[in-house]
Tab-separated table of C-alpha atoms in Angstrom:
chain	number	residue	atom	x	y	z
A	1	UNK	CA	56.950	28.430	184.062
A	2	UNK	CA	53.281	27.833	184.810
A	3	UNK	CA	52.853	25.423	187.697
A	4	UNK	CA	56.412	25.985	188.918
A	5	UNK	CA	57.006	27.640	192.238
A	6	UNK	CA	58.280	31.208	191.996
A	7	UNK	CA	61.757	31.735	193.388
A	8	UNK	CA	62.115	34.468	196.011
A	9	UNK	CA	65.500	35.771	197.155
A	10	UNK	CA	65.871	36.401	200.885
A	11	UNK	CA	67.867	39.552	201.574
A	12	UNK	CA	68.944	40.143	205.165
A	13	UNK	CA	69.609	43.831	205.694
A	14	UNK	CA	70.142	43.831	209.460
A	15	UNK	CA	69.608	47.162	211.230
A	16	UNK	CA	69.091	49.814	208.546
A	17	UNK	CA	67.506	53.245	208.577
A	18	UNK	CA	64.045	53.538	207.123
A	19	UNK	CA	65.363	55.763	204.337
A	20	UNK	CA	68.057	53.234	203.411
A	21	UNK	CA	65.442	50.480	203.301
A	22	UNK	CA	63.282	52.636	200.998
A	23	UNK	CA	66.261	53.109	198.694
A	24	UNK	CA	67.013	49.387	198.656
A	25	UNK	CA	63.396	48.482	198.023
A	26	UNK	CA	63.496	50.717	194.962
A	27	UNK	CA	66.593	48.865	193.724
A	28	UNK	CA	64.725	45.588	194.017
A	29	UNK	CA	61.570	47.050	192.468
A	30	UNK	CA	63.641	48.192	189.479
A	31	UNK	CA	65.172	44.724	189.049
A	32	UNK	CA	61.742	43.469	188.014
A	33	UNK	CA	61.996	45.478	184.791
A	34	UNK	CA	64.090	42.731	183.222
A	35	UNK	CA	61.880	39.855	184.362
A	36	UNK	CA	60.612	38.340	187.619
A	37	UNK	CA	63.128	38.993	190.408
A	38	UNK	CA	61.182	38.433	193.598
A	39	UNK	CA	62.892	39.402	196.830
A	40	UNK	CA	62.075	39.275	200.520
A	41	UNK	CA	63.882	42.013	202.403
A	42	UNK	CA	64.280	41.452	206.160
A	43	UNK	CA	65.436	44.166	208.528
A	44	UNK	CA	65.014	46.131	211.721
A	45	UNK	CA	64.842	49.909	211.915
A	46	UNK	CA	66.067	52.405	214.485
A	47	UNK	CA	63.013	54.075	216.067
A	48	UNK	CA	60.874	55.700	213.369
A	49	UNK	CA	57.231	56.667	212.973
A	50	UNK	CA	55.924	56.373	209.434
A	51	UNK	CA	52.737	57.512	207.734
A	52	UNK	CA	51.149	56.397	204.468
A	53	UNK	CA	49.570	58.144	201.485
A	54	UNK	CA	46.860	59.711	203.614
A	55	UNK	CA	48.582	62.881	204.811
A	56	UNK	CA	45.672	64.855	206.238
A	57	UNK	CA	45.504	63.127	209.654
A	58	UNK	CA	49.208	63.882	210.252
A	59	UNK	CA	50.155	67.528	209.844
A	60	UNK	CA	53.778	68.585	210.418
A	61	UNK	CA	53.225	69.866	213.998
A	62	UNK	CA	52.023	66.413	215.027
A	63	UNK	CA	55.038	64.821	213.377
A	64	UNK	CA	57.333	67.322	215.133
A	65	UNK	CA	55.915	66.179	218.481
A	66	UNK	CA	56.878	62.638	217.571
A	67	UNK	CA	60.398	63.746	216.650
A	68	UNK	CA	60.659	65.136	220.200
A	69	UNK	CA	60.253	61.570	221.458
A	70	UNK	CA	63.597	60.787	219.889
A	71	UNK	CA	62.322	58.953	216.839
A	72	UNK	CA	62.739	59.640	213.159
A	73	UNK	CA	59.592	60.422	211.183
A	74	UNK	CA	58.995	59.523	207.542
A	75	UNK	CA	56.172	59.641	205.029
A	76	UNK	CA	55.805	56.628	202.742
A	77	UNK	CA	53.773	55.832	199.649
A	78	UNK	CA	52.197	52.791	201.259
A	79	UNK	CA	48.636	52.183	202.384
A	80	UNK	CA	47.736	52.269	206.054
A	81	UNK	CA	47.955	55.089	208.594
A	82	UNK	CA	50.618	55.843	211.203
A	83	UNK	CA	52.784	53.150	212.729
A	84	UNK	CA	56.070	52.679	214.552
A	85	UNK	CA	59.139	50.657	213.625
A	86	UNK	CA	61.985	50.012	216.045
A	87	UNK	CA	64.504	47.507	217.364
A	88	UNK	CA	62.984	44.175	218.273
A	89	UNK	CA	60.452	44.436	215.464
A	90	UNK	CA	60.882	42.169	212.453
A	91	UNK	CA	60.222	44.217	209.337
A	92	UNK	CA	59.674	42.293	206.122
A	93	UNK	CA	59.399	43.922	202.706
A	94	UNK	CA	58.393	41.436	199.994
A	95	UNK	CA	59.202	42.918	196.588
A	96	UNK	CA	57.184	40.556	194.444
A	97	UNK	CA	55.778	40.706	190.956
A	98	UNK	CA	52.180	39.645	191.498
A	99	UNK	CA	52.073	38.409	187.890
A	100	UNK	CA	53.880	35.311	189.190
A	101	UNK	CA	51.328	34.867	191.974
A	102	UNK	CA	47.861	36.434	191.688
A	103	UNK	CA	47.127	39.889	190.290
A	104	UNK	CA	45.151	41.147	193.243
A	105	UNK	CA	46.376	43.331	196.106
A	106	UNK	CA	43.421	42.159	198.157
A	107	UNK	CA	44.644	38.562	197.742
A	108	UNK	CA	48.225	39.580	198.445
A	109	UNK	CA	47.406	41.366	201.708
A	110	UNK	CA	45.282	38.383	202.727
A	111	UNK	CA	48.260	36.114	202.155
A	112	UNK	CA	50.515	38.312	204.286
A	113	UNK	CA	47.986	38.179	207.113
A	114	UNK	CA	47.687	34.384	206.841
A	115	UNK	CA	51.473	34.042	206.797
A	116	UNK	CA	51.758	35.859	210.113
A	117	UNK	CA	48.828	33.960	211.610
A	118	UNK	CA	50.564	30.686	210.679
A	119	UNK	CA	53.798	31.975	212.200
A	120	UNK	CA	52.014	32.863	215.443
A	121	UNK	CA	50.467	29.411	215.617
A	122	UNK	CA	53.965	27.917	215.498
A	123	UNK	CA	54.434	29.764	218.793
A	124	UNK	CA	51.049	28.518	220.026
A	125	UNK	CA	49.634	32.045	219.789
A	126	UNK	CA	46.149	32.380	218.418
A	127	UNK	CA	46.215	35.335	216.059
A	128	UNK	CA	43.383	36.532	213.849
A	129	UNK	CA	42.407	39.018	211.200
A	130	UNK	CA	39.745	41.665	211.746
A	131	UNK	CA	37.952	44.270	209.638
A	132	UNK	CA	41.158	46.299	210.152
A	133	UNK	CA	44.026	44.966	208.080
A	134	UNK	CA	46.785	43.536	210.222
A	135	UNK	CA	47.210	40.601	212.578
A	136	UNK	CA	45.629	40.680	216.006
A	137	UNK	CA	45.796	38.772	219.268
A	138	UNK	CA	42.457	39.644	220.770
A	139	UNK	CA	42.181	43.439	220.701
A	140	UNK	CA	45.907	43.965	220.361
A	141	UNK	CA	47.756	44.237	217.111
A	142	UNK	CA	50.854	42.074	216.894
A	143	UNK	CA	51.699	42.824	213.265
A	144	UNK	CA	51.036	45.873	211.112
A	145	UNK	CA	50.693	45.659	207.358
A	146	UNK	CA	50.906	48.422	204.754
A	147	UNK	CA	51.913	47.972	201.160
A	148	UNK	CA	52.377	49.729	197.859
A	149	UNK	CA	51.706	48.231	194.456
A	150	UNK	CA	52.594	49.668	191.066
A	151	UNK	CA	52.540	47.711	187.792
A	152	UNK	CA	51.982	44.595	189.952
A	153	UNK	CA	55.275	45.094	191.820
A	154	UNK	CA	54.831	45.201	195.588
A	155	UNK	CA	56.857	47.121	198.158
A	156	UNK	CA	56.607	47.946	201.848
A	157	UNK	CA	55.091	45.039	203.761
A	158	UNK	CA	54.701	43.929	207.339
A	159	UNK	CA	56.103	44.737	210.782
A	160	UNK	CA	55.896	42.017	213.428
A	161	UNK	CA	56.547	42.906	217.064
A	162	UNK	CA	58.941	40.309	218.490
A	163	UNK	CA	60.446	42.116	221.496
A	164	UNK	CA	59.678	45.701	220.517
A	165	UNK	CA	59.496	48.312	223.273
A	166	UNK	CA	55.745	48.788	222.982
A	167	UNK	CA	55.771	52.089	224.897
A	168	UNK	CA	56.747	53.806	221.608
A	169	UNK	CA	53.171	53.130	220.485
A	170	UNK	CA	51.779	55.209	223.383
A	171	UNK	CA	52.441	58.391	221.425
A	172	UNK	CA	50.255	57.485	218.447
A	173	UNK	CA	46.916	55.933	217.687
A	174	UNK	CA	48.438	52.924	215.903
A	175	UNK	CA	47.095	52.643	212.368
A	176	UNK	CA	44.467	55.222	213.317
A	177	UNK	CA	42.370	52.683	215.222
A	178	UNK	CA	41.118	54.034	218.556
A	179	UNK	CA	40.495	51.737	221.497
A	180	UNK	CA	42.817	48.953	220.433
A	181	UNK	CA	46.282	48.139	221.747
A	182	UNK	CA	49.464	46.571	220.544
A	183	UNK	CA	51.296	43.471	221.616
A	184	UNK	CA	54.360	41.431	220.741
A	185	UNK	CA	55.435	37.800	220.611
A	186	UNK	CA	57.440	38.354	223.794
A	187	UNK	CA	54.439	39.866	225.572
A	188	UNK	CA	52.193	36.988	224.510
A	189	UNK	CA	54.757	34.289	225.300
A	190	UNK	CA	55.859	36.010	228.523
A	191	UNK	CA	59.441	35.347	227.538
A	192	UNK	CA	61.959	37.064	225.339
A	193	UNK	CA	61.484	36.206	221.652
A	194	UNK	CA	64.131	37.830	219.470
A	195	UNK	CA	63.905	38.775	215.818
A	196	UNK	CA	66.630	36.195	215.099
A	197	UNK	CA	64.545	33.455	216.654
A	198	UNK	CA	61.435	34.446	214.694
A	199	UNK	CA	62.933	34.898	211.194
A	200	UNK	CA	63.160	31.182	210.244
A	201	UNK	CA	59.538	30.689	211.236
A	202	UNK	CA	58.454	33.646	209.112
A	203	UNK	CA	60.380	32.304	206.126
A	204	UNK	CA	58.822	28.864	206.530
A	205	UNK	CA	55.297	30.284	206.823
A	206	UNK	CA	55.947	32.507	203.800
A	207	UNK	CA	56.989	29.616	201.551
A	208	UNK	CA	53.934	27.645	202.597
A	209	UNK	CA	51.467	30.475	202.153
A	210	UNK	CA	52.840	31.814	198.875
A	211	UNK	CA	53.777	28.394	197.515
A	212	UNK	CA	57.229	29.592	196.560
A	213	UNK	CA	60.856	28.643	197.032
A	214	UNK	CA	63.330	30.792	198.866
A	215	UNK	CA	66.922	31.328	197.928
A	216	UNK	CA	69.698	33.334	199.468
A	217	UNK	CA	72.705	34.903	197.763
A	218	UNK	CA	75.953	33.197	198.831
A	219	UNK	CA	77.681	35.235	201.521
A	220	UNK	CA	80.924	35.571	199.560
A	221	UNK	CA	79.036	37.437	196.860
A	222	UNK	CA	79.358	34.492	194.483
A	223	UNK	CA	76.815	34.057	191.750
A	224	UNK	CA	75.273	30.758	192.810
A	225	UNK	CA	72.135	31.224	194.854
A	226	UNK	CA	72.027	29.148	198.024
A	227	UNK	CA	68.772	27.322	198.626
A	228	UNK	CA	66.998	27.940	201.896
A	229	UNK	CA	66.074	24.602	203.472
A	230	UNK	CA	62.452	23.625	203.760
A	231	UNK	CA	62.619	24.015	207.548
A	232	UNK	CA	63.064	27.683	206.916
A	233	UNK	CA	66.577	28.038	208.248
A	234	UNK	CA	69.080	29.369	205.775
A	235	UNK	CA	71.960	27.209	204.671
A	236	UNK	CA	74.636	29.804	204.049
A	237	UNK	CA	77.305	27.547	202.600
A	238	UNK	CA	79.674	28.952	200.016
A	239	UNK	CA	78.507	27.086	196.963
A	240	UNK	CA	80.393	28.114	193.866
A	241	UNK	CA	78.581	25.711	191.598
A	242	UNK	CA	75.113	24.260	191.540
B	1	UNK	CA	19.255	50.677	163.077
B	2	UNK	CA	18.544	47.512	165.058
B	3	UNK	CA	21.671	48.366	166.994
B	4	UNK	CA	20.101	51.697	168.034
B	5	UNK	CA	17.113	50.035	169.630
B	6	UNK	CA	19.228	47.468	171.437
B	7	UNK	CA	21.359	50.209	172.951
B	8	UNK	CA	18.355	52.268	174.041
B	9	UNK	CA	16.786	49.370	175.878
B	10	UNK	CA	20.025	48.624	177.653
B	11	UNK	CA	20.861	52.171	178.577
B	12	UNK	CA	18.928	52.302	181.834
B	13	UNK	CA	21.534	50.600	183.997
B	14	UNK	CA	24.957	51.476	182.773
B	15	UNK	CA	26.892	49.376	185.203
B	16	UNK	CA	25.353	46.157	183.912
B	17	UNK	CA	25.374	47.116	180.265
B	18	UNK	CA	28.956	46.292	179.496
B	19	UNK	CA	28.751	42.550	180.259
B	20	UNK	CA	25.556	42.411	178.211
B	21	UNK	CA	27.186	44.168	175.303
B	22	UNK	CA	30.047	41.707	175.386
B	23	UNK	CA	27.678	38.794	175.020
B	24	UNK	CA	25.435	40.378	172.425
B	25	UNK	CA	26.014	38.887	168.998
B	26	UNK	CA	24.282	41.725	167.197
B	27	UNK	CA	26.560	44.464	168.449
B	28	UNK	CA	30.168	44.238	167.492
B	29	UNK	CA	32.681	46.429	169.314
B	30	UNK	CA	33.596	47.833	165.919
B	31	UNK	CA	30.064	49.175	165.480
B	32	UNK	CA	30.196	50.802	168.905
B	33	UNK	CA	33.587	52.328	168.331
B	34	UNK	CA	32.513	53.827	165.014
B	35	UNK	CA	29.585	55.671	166.585
B	36	UNK	CA	31.104	57.853	169.301
B	37	UNK	CA	28.199	60.320	169.391
B	38	UNK	CA	25.598	57.630	169.150
B	39	UNK	CA	23.974	58.473	172.450
B	40	UNK	CA	23.255	62.130	171.837
B	41	UNK	CA	19.728	61.391	170.744
B	42	UNK	CA	19.068	59.081	173.697
B	43	UNK	CA	17.509	60.041	177.010
B	44	UNK	CA	19.650	62.419	179.055
B	45	UNK	CA	20.282	59.781	181.724
B	46	UNK	CA	22.175	57.648	179.236
B	47	UNK	CA	25.960	57.661	179.578
B	48	UNK	CA	26.430	55.543	176.500
B	49	UNK	CA	27.477	58.365	174.247
B	50	UNK	CA	30.957	57.019	173.690
B	51	UNK	CA	32.658	53.664	173.915
B	52	UNK	CA	35.030	52.860	176.741
B	53	UNK	CA	38.655	52.148	176.008
B	54	UNK	CA	40.820	50.240	178.468
B	55	UNK	CA	44.464	50.116	179.487
B	56	UNK	CA	46.300	46.953	180.453
B	57	UNK	CA	46.426	48.342	183.979
B	58	UNK	CA	42.642	48.338	184.163
B	59	UNK	CA	41.893	52.016	183.821
B	60	UNK	CA	39.119	53.004	181.419
B	61	UNK	CA	38.616	56.249	179.543
B	62	UNK	CA	35.513	57.565	177.819
B	63	UNK	CA	36.047	60.500	175.467
B	64	UNK	CA	33.208	62.939	174.849
B	65	UNK	CA	33.651	66.346	173.225
B	66	UNK	CA	37.422	66.097	173.513
B	67	UNK	CA	37.349	65.418	177.265
B	68	UNK	CA	38.213	61.983	178.624
B	69	UNK	CA	36.605	60.678	181.808
B	70	UNK	CA	38.843	58.154	183.577
B	71	UNK	CA	38.083	55.403	186.061
B	72	UNK	CA	39.043	51.851	186.936
B	73	UNK	CA	37.370	48.708	185.681
B	74	UNK	CA	35.236	46.223	187.562
B	75	UNK	CA	38.107	43.745	187.470
B	76	UNK	CA	40.331	46.316	189.144
B	77	UNK	CA	37.893	47.338	191.863
B	78	UNK	CA	37.309	43.687	192.770
B	79	UNK	CA	41.035	43.019	192.945
B	80	UNK	CA	41.532	46.020	195.214
B	81	UNK	CA	38.864	45.395	197.793
B	82	UNK	CA	37.021	48.229	199.552
B	83	UNK	CA	38.548	51.555	198.542
B	84	UNK	CA	38.981	53.800	201.579
B	85	UNK	CA	40.907	56.682	200.035
B	86	UNK	CA	41.459	58.147	196.580
B	87	UNK	CA	44.673	60.073	196.025
B	88	UNK	CA	43.936	62.160	192.942
B	89	UNK	CA	45.985	64.738	191.018
B	90	UNK	CA	45.605	68.484	191.096
B	91	UNK	CA	43.493	70.112	188.400
B	92	UNK	CA	45.967	71.409	185.838
B	93	UNK	CA	48.408	68.517	186.240
B	94	UNK	CA	50.026	67.581	182.941
B	95	UNK	CA	50.117	63.838	182.323
B	96	UNK	CA	51.866	61.794	179.678
B	97	UNK	CA	50.397	58.445	178.711
B	98	UNK	CA	51.215	55.878	181.433
B	99	UNK	CA	52.286	58.533	183.945
B	100	UNK	CA	51.292	57.789	187.519
B	101	UNK	CA	48.451	60.165	188.348
B	102	UNK	CA	47.367	59.003	191.776
B	103	UNK	CA	46.701	56.030	193.997
B	104	UNK	CA	43.771	54.213	195.520
B	105	UNK	CA	44.024	52.821	199.028
B	106	UNK	CA	42.258	49.616	200.047
B	107	UNK	CA	43.131	47.008	202.699
B	108	UNK	CA	46.201	49.058	203.657
B	109	UNK	CA	47.461	48.815	200.087
B	110	UNK	CA	48.232	51.877	197.987
B	111	UNK	CA	47.785	50.963	194.314
B	112	UNK	CA	49.071	53.298	191.645
B	113	UNK	CA	46.893	54.724	188.892
B	114	UNK	CA	48.288	55.279	185.383
B	115	UNK	CA	47.089	57.842	182.883
B	116	UNK	CA	45.486	56.248	179.798
B	117	UNK	CA	46.406	59.191	177.571
B	118	UNK	CA	48.488	62.357	177.364
B	119	UNK	CA	46.650	65.444	178.484
B	120	UNK	CA	45.789	67.808	181.322
B	121	UNK	CA	43.609	67.114	184.341
B	122	UNK	CA	40.524	69.353	184.051
B	123	UNK	CA	38.376	67.956	186.862
B	124	UNK	CA	38.553	65.419	189.680
B	125	UNK	CA	35.636	63.630	191.301
B	126	UNK	CA	35.304	65.475	194.587
B	127	UNK	CA	32.563	63.107	195.764
B	128	UNK	CA	35.238	60.486	196.336
B	129	UNK	CA	36.751	62.424	199.235
B	130	UNK	CA	33.803	61.549	201.465
B	131	UNK	CA	32.599	58.523	199.568
B	132	UNK	CA	35.586	56.552	198.220
B	133	UNK	CA	33.436	53.413	198.094
B	134	UNK	CA	31.815	54.781	194.935
B	135	UNK	CA	34.826	53.360	193.114
B	136	UNK	CA	33.661	49.893	194.130
B	137	UNK	CA	29.919	50.425	193.881
B	138	UNK	CA	29.827	52.260	190.572
B	139	UNK	CA	33.211	51.995	188.918
B	140	UNK	CA	31.961	52.943	185.419
B	141	UNK	CA	29.643	55.730	186.469
B	142	UNK	CA	29.600	57.591	189.791
B	143	UNK	CA	33.040	56.270	190.784
B	144	UNK	CA	34.867	58.096	187.958
B	145	UNK	CA	38.231	59.447	189.098
B	146	UNK	CA	39.201	62.373	186.911
B	147	UNK	CA	38.588	64.116	183.596
B	148	UNK	CA	41.348	65.150	181.266
B	149	UNK	CA	41.872	66.970	178.003
B	150	UNK	CA	43.336	64.888	175.191
B	151	UNK	CA	46.562	66.148	173.623
B	152	UNK	CA	47.171	63.160	171.369
B	153	UNK	CA	43.900	61.581	170.199
B	154	UNK	CA	45.836	58.963	168.227
B	155	UNK	CA	46.853	57.389	171.544
B	156	UNK	CA	43.275	56.112	171.857
B	157	UNK	CA	44.113	53.574	169.172
B	158	UNK	CA	46.671	51.970	171.482
B	159	UNK	CA	43.996	51.212	174.066
B	160	UNK	CA	41.764	48.136	174.136
B	161	UNK	CA	38.127	48.282	173.207
B	162	UNK	CA	35.697	46.458	175.458
B	163	UNK	CA	35.878	43.111	173.651
B	164	UNK	CA	39.669	43.122	173.656
B	165	UNK	CA	39.669	44.027	177.337
B	166	UNK	CA	37.302	41.158	178.130
B	167	UNK	CA	39.696	38.773	176.358
B	168	UNK	CA	42.593	40.290	178.267
B	169	UNK	CA	40.810	39.709	181.602
B	170	UNK	CA	40.162	36.091	180.720
B	171	UNK	CA	43.803	35.561	179.842
B	172	UNK	CA	44.862	36.987	183.209
B	173	UNK	CA	42.435	34.892	185.180
B	174	UNK	CA	43.945	31.584	184.007
C-alpha cells in the first residue's frame, strides 16, 4: 500500500440540510472502522449559520437574532468560529483517514488551503493564505475552513463561495475576524460562476494536492466504483464490471 | 547510584530532558519506570518524580501519589500547530480509558483528546483559558491539561514508556 495513491470516493449530496450532512458525515466516519474508506462529500446547504467548539462568543440570544434573519443555526464540533453556509456555496467535507496521508492536522489544513488556492488560479484569481486559516483574495475571504479530527479521521471541511448571496455575512463577524470582508468566485470574476461549474475544478485540484485518486459510486447503485477522469469531471457510466 | 546523579544534573530543564534520556545509554527506561518516587529527594523544582507513560494518540500521563497529570506530547503539539483554545472537561467528570475528554483547537481544527486511563477529573489547568499556547511552548510542564484520579492502576501497563513511544514516533514518521 505504501507509495500507492489513496482512493477517495466522491459523494454528491446535492442540497441537504446541515443536520443531514452531519449525520451522513458520521456514517462515513464510522466506515473507517473497518479500514481506510476515504470520502469527499460535496453539497450545498439551505441558509444556516454554524459555530464551532468555542461557544462563549455565541450565546443563545445572539443565535436567536440570527434565526430571525430566516436562517437555521447549528453548533458543530469543528474548529473555527462563526460562519454562514447557503445556496451558491460549494461545501466540501473530506472524511479522510490521515494515516493514509500525513498524521498532522496542521498539514491537512494547509493542504485544503492550497487546494482552494490552486482552484482559484484555474479561474485566474490570485488567492492567498494569511495568519487566519482560510483562503483570501486580498482582504476578503473566499473560502472558510473548519475541521474536526478524531483518531486521525477528519470531518467538516471547507466552504467556497461560488455565487453565494454575500449579504448573509453582514449579520456576523465571519470567523470572528473584524475588519475583513467576504467575496465569491462570481464577485471576483464579475460573472456568474455556479457550484456545478466549480466542482470539477475542485476535484482536480484535490487529486493534485493530496496525491490521491478519486472514484465515484455507479449511479445505479452497482458495486463497481466508477473512476473519475484525471480532468476532474466525473464519468458516471454504469459499469457493472471492472 | 550513577543514575541518580545523571538525573539530578538533567532535572533543571524538564522540557529538554526527555530527548536526552532517550539517547542516554546509562539510563534504561526500565530503571526509570521502577523508581516512581525517585525525585522526592531532588530539588523542589524537579518534576522528574515519576516516569511519563504515553498513549498511541500522543497523550502522556504522569502518576504521582495516585493522581495522574495528563498532557499531549511534543509530537502532538507540533502536528497541531498553534493551539488557540483548549476544550477541557468539568472537574468530577468520570472517564473510561480512551474516552474523549476534550478537544484542542488550532488552525481551525478541533482535535479530540482521549483519556489515557480510567478515573475522575480532579483538576483542569485553568491557565490555558487565557494562555492556550502553553500547550505548544511547554507541553510536558506548564501546558498540562488535566489531573485525574486512577481507578485502574493496571491500565498503566498498557501504555508506552518513553523509549517505546520514541520508537512509535519514528515508525509513524516514515
